Tab-separated table of C-alpha atoms in Angstrom:
chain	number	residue	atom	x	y	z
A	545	UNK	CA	85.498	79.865	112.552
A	546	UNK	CA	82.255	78.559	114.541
A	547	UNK	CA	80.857	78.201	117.763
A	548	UNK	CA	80.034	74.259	117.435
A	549	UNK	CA	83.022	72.808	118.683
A	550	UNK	CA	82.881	70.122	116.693
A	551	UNK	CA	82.658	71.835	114.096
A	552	UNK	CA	85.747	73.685	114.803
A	553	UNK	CA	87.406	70.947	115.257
A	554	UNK	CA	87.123	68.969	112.375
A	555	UNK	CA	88.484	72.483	110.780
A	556	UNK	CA	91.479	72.637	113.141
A	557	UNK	CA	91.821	68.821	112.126
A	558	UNK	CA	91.301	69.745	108.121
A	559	UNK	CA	93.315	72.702	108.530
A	560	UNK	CA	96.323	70.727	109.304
A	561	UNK	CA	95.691	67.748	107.132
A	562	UNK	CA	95.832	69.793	104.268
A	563	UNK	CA	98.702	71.969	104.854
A	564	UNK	CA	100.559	69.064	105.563
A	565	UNK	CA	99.323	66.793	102.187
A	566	UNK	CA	97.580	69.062	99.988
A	567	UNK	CA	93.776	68.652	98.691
A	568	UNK	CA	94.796	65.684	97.176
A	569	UNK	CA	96.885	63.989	99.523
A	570	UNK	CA	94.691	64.492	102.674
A	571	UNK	CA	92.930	61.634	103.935
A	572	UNK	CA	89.325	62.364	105.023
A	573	UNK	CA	89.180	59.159	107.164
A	574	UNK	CA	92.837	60.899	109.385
A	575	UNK	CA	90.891	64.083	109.278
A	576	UNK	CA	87.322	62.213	110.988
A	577	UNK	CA	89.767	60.383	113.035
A	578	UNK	CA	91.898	63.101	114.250
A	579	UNK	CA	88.908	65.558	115.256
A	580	UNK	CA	86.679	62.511	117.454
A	581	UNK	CA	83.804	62.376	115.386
A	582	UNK	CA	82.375	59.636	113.554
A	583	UNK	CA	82.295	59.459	109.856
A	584	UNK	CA	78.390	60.352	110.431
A	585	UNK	CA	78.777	62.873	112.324
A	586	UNK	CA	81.061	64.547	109.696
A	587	UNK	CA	78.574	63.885	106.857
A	588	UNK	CA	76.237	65.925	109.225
A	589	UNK	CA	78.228	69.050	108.322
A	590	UNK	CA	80.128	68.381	104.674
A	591	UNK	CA	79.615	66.170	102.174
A	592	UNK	CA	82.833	65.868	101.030
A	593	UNK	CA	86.463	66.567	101.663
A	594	UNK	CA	85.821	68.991	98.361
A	595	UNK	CA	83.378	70.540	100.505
A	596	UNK	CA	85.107	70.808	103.546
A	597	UNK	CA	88.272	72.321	102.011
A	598	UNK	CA	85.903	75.100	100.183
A	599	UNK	CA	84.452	75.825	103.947
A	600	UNK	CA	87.918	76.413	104.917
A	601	UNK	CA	89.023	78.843	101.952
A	602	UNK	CA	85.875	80.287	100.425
A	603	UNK	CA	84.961	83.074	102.563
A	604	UNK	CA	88.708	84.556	102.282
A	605	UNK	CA	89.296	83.697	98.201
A	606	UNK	CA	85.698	85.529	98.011
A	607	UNK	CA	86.950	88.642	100.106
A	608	UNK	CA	90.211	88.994	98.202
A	609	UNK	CA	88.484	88.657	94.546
A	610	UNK	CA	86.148	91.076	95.608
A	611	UNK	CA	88.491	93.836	96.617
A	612	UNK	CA	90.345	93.039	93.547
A	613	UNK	CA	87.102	93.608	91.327
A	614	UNK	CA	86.076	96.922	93.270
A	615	UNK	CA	89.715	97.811	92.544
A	616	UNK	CA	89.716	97.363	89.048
A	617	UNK	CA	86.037	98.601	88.597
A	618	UNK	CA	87.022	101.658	90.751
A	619	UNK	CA	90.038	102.792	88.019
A	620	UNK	CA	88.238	101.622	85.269
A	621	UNK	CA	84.491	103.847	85.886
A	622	UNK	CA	86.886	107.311	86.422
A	623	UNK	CA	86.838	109.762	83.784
A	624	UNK	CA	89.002	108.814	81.081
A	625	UNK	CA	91.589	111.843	81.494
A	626	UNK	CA	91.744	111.237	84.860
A	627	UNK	CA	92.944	107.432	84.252
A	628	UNK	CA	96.538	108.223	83.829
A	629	UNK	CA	97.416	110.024	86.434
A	630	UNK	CA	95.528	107.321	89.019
A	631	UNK	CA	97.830	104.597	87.193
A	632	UNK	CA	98.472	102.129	89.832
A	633	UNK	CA	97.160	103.774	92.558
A	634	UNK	CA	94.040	101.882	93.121
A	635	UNK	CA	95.955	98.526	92.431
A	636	UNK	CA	98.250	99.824	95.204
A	637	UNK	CA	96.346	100.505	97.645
A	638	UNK	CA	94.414	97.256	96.914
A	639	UNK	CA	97.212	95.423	97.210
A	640	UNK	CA	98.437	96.692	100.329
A	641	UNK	CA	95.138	95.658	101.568
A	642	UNK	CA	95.543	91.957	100.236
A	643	UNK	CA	98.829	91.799	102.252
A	644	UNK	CA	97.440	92.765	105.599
A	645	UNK	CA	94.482	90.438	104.974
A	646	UNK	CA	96.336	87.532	103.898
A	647	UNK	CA	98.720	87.761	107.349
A	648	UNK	CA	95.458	88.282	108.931
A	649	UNK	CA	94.176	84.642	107.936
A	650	UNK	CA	97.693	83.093	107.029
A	651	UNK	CA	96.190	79.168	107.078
A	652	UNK	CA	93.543	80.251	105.053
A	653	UNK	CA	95.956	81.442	102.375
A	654	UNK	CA	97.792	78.409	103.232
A	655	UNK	CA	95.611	76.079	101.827
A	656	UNK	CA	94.660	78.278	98.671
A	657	UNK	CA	98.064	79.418	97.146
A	658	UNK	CA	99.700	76.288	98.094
A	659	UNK	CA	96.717	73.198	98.866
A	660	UNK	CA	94.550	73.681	96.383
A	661	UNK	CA	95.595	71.163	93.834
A	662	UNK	CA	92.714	69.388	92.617
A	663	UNK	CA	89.920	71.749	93.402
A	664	UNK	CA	88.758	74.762	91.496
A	665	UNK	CA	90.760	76.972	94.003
A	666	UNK	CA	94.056	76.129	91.849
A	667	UNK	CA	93.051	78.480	89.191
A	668	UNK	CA	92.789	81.477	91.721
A	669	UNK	CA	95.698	83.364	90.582
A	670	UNK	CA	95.179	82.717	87.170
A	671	UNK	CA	91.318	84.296	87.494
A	672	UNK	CA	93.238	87.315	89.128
A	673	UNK	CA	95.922	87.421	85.779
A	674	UNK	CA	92.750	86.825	83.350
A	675	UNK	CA	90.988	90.010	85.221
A	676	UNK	CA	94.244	92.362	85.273
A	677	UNK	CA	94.879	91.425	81.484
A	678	UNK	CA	91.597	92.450	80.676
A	679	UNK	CA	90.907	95.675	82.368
A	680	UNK	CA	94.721	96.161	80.978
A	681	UNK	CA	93.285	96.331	77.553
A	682	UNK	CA	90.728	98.351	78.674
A	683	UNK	CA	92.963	101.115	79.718
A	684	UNK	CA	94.890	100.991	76.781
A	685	UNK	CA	91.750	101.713	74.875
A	686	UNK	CA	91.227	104.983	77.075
A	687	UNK	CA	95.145	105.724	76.316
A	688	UNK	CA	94.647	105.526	72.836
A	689	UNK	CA	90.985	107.753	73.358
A	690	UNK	CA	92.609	109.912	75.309
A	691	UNK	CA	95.166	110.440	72.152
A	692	UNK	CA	98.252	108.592	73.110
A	693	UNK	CA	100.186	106.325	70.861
A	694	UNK	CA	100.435	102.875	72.381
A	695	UNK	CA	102.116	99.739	70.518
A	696	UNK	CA	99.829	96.960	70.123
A	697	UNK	CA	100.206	94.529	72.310
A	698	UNK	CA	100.235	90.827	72.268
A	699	UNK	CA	97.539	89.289	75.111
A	700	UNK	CA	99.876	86.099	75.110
A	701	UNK	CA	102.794	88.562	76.240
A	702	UNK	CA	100.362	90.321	78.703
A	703	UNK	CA	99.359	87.248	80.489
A	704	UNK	CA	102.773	86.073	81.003
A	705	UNK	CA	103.722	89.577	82.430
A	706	UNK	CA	100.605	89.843	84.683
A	707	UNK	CA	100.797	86.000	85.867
A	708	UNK	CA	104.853	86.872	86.695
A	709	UNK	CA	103.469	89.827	89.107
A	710	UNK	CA	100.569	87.640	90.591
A	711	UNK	CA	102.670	84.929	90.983
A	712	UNK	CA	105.414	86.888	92.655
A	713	UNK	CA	103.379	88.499	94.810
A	714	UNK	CA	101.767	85.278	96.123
A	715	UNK	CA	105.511	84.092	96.830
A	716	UNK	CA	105.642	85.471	100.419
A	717	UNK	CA	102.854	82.951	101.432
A	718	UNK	CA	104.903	79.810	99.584
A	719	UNK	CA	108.506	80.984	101.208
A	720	UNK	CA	106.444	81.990	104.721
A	721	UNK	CA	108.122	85.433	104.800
A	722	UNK	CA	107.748	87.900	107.474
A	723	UNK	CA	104.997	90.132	107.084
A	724	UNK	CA	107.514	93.002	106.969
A	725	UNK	CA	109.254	91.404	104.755
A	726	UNK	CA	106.765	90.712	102.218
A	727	UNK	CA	105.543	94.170	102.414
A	728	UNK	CA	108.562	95.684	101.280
A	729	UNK	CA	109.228	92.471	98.364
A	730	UNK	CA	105.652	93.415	97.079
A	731	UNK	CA	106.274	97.098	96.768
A	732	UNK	CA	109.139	96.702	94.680
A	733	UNK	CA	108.140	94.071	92.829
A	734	UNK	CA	104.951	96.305	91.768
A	735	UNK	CA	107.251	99.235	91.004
A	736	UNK	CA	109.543	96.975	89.098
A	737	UNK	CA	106.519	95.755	86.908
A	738	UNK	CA	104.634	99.099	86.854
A	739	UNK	CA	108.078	100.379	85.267
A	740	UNK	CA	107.728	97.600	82.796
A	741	UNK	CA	103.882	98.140	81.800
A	742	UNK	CA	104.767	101.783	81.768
A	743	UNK	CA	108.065	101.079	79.133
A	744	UNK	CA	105.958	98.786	76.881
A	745	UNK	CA	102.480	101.152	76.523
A	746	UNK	CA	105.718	103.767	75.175
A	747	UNK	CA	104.238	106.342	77.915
């Protein structure tokens, strides 16, 4: 992560003071005391273990909500007829992506999906399932433009169904599956709720 070795020490430290406790459990004096440095010293760099834990997960929860957006922004600024026939493909690829850089900086998404307790990073999934629900009502708008007949749909329903895919998908990291593995658990798991979406919008 840096070229102060300090610094990347107290993150080695951090890094496994938090997987081990959680946000909430770690102990910021074990973390000062397990990477050398005085208590000082540390305030030289963060200013608090809230701080310190964002250092550690920020740059990768930023990457991953990014590609999401582009993803969803990407379907959503298409023409409207050709929506339907890109269903899922963007999200797909996207999420392929979000495997490979997940495995790519496992500790990382470590501490987010399963540390995060107590800091603002706990509501990461749910900012992904608030995002998919809306730009889900946004395509069923184009449906409907485009002439189709879709049911109306509760939001309440379509938050529990996106949450169930989000949540799922971010399983591999909680049960430390294979990256193989997980590959092949989040492709069908997307074609099992694509299938679903698909059923429900009566397309």
């Amino acid at each position: 992560m840096s070229d102060n070795p300090t610094l990347e020490k107290i993150h080695q430290t951090a890094t496994a003071e938090f997987l081990e406790k959680g946000f909430q459990g770690a102990s910021l004096r074990n973390i000062v005391k397990s990477a050398g440095v005085t208590t000082g010293a540390f305030y030289g760099y963060y200013s608090s273990k809230e701080a310190l834990f964002a250092a550690l997960v920020e740059p990768r929860a930023a990457a991953v909500m990014g590609r999401f957006m582009t993803a969803q922004t990407d379907f959503a600024q298409l023409p409207k007829e050709e929506q339907p026939a890109h269903m899922g493909q963007e999200s797909g690829d996207c999420v392929d992506w979000m495997i490979d850089y997940m495995y790519s900086h496992w500790e990382a998404f470590k501490l987010l999906i399963c540390c995060s307790s107590g800091t603002p990073y706990e509501q990461f999934i749910h900012n992904m399932v608030d995002i998919e629900v809306e730009y889900t009502f946004r395509y069923i708008d184009v449906l409907r433009d485009l002439g189709h007949t879709v049911p109306e749909l509760d939001r309440e329903l379509c938050h529990m169904i996106a949450s169930g895919m989000f949540e799922g998908m971010f399983e591999v990291l909680r049960h430390d599956m294979p990256k193989e593995r997980a590959v092949r658990f989040v492709t069908r798991l997307r074609e099992f709720y694509t299938a679903g979406w698909i059923k429900i919008m009566g397309q």
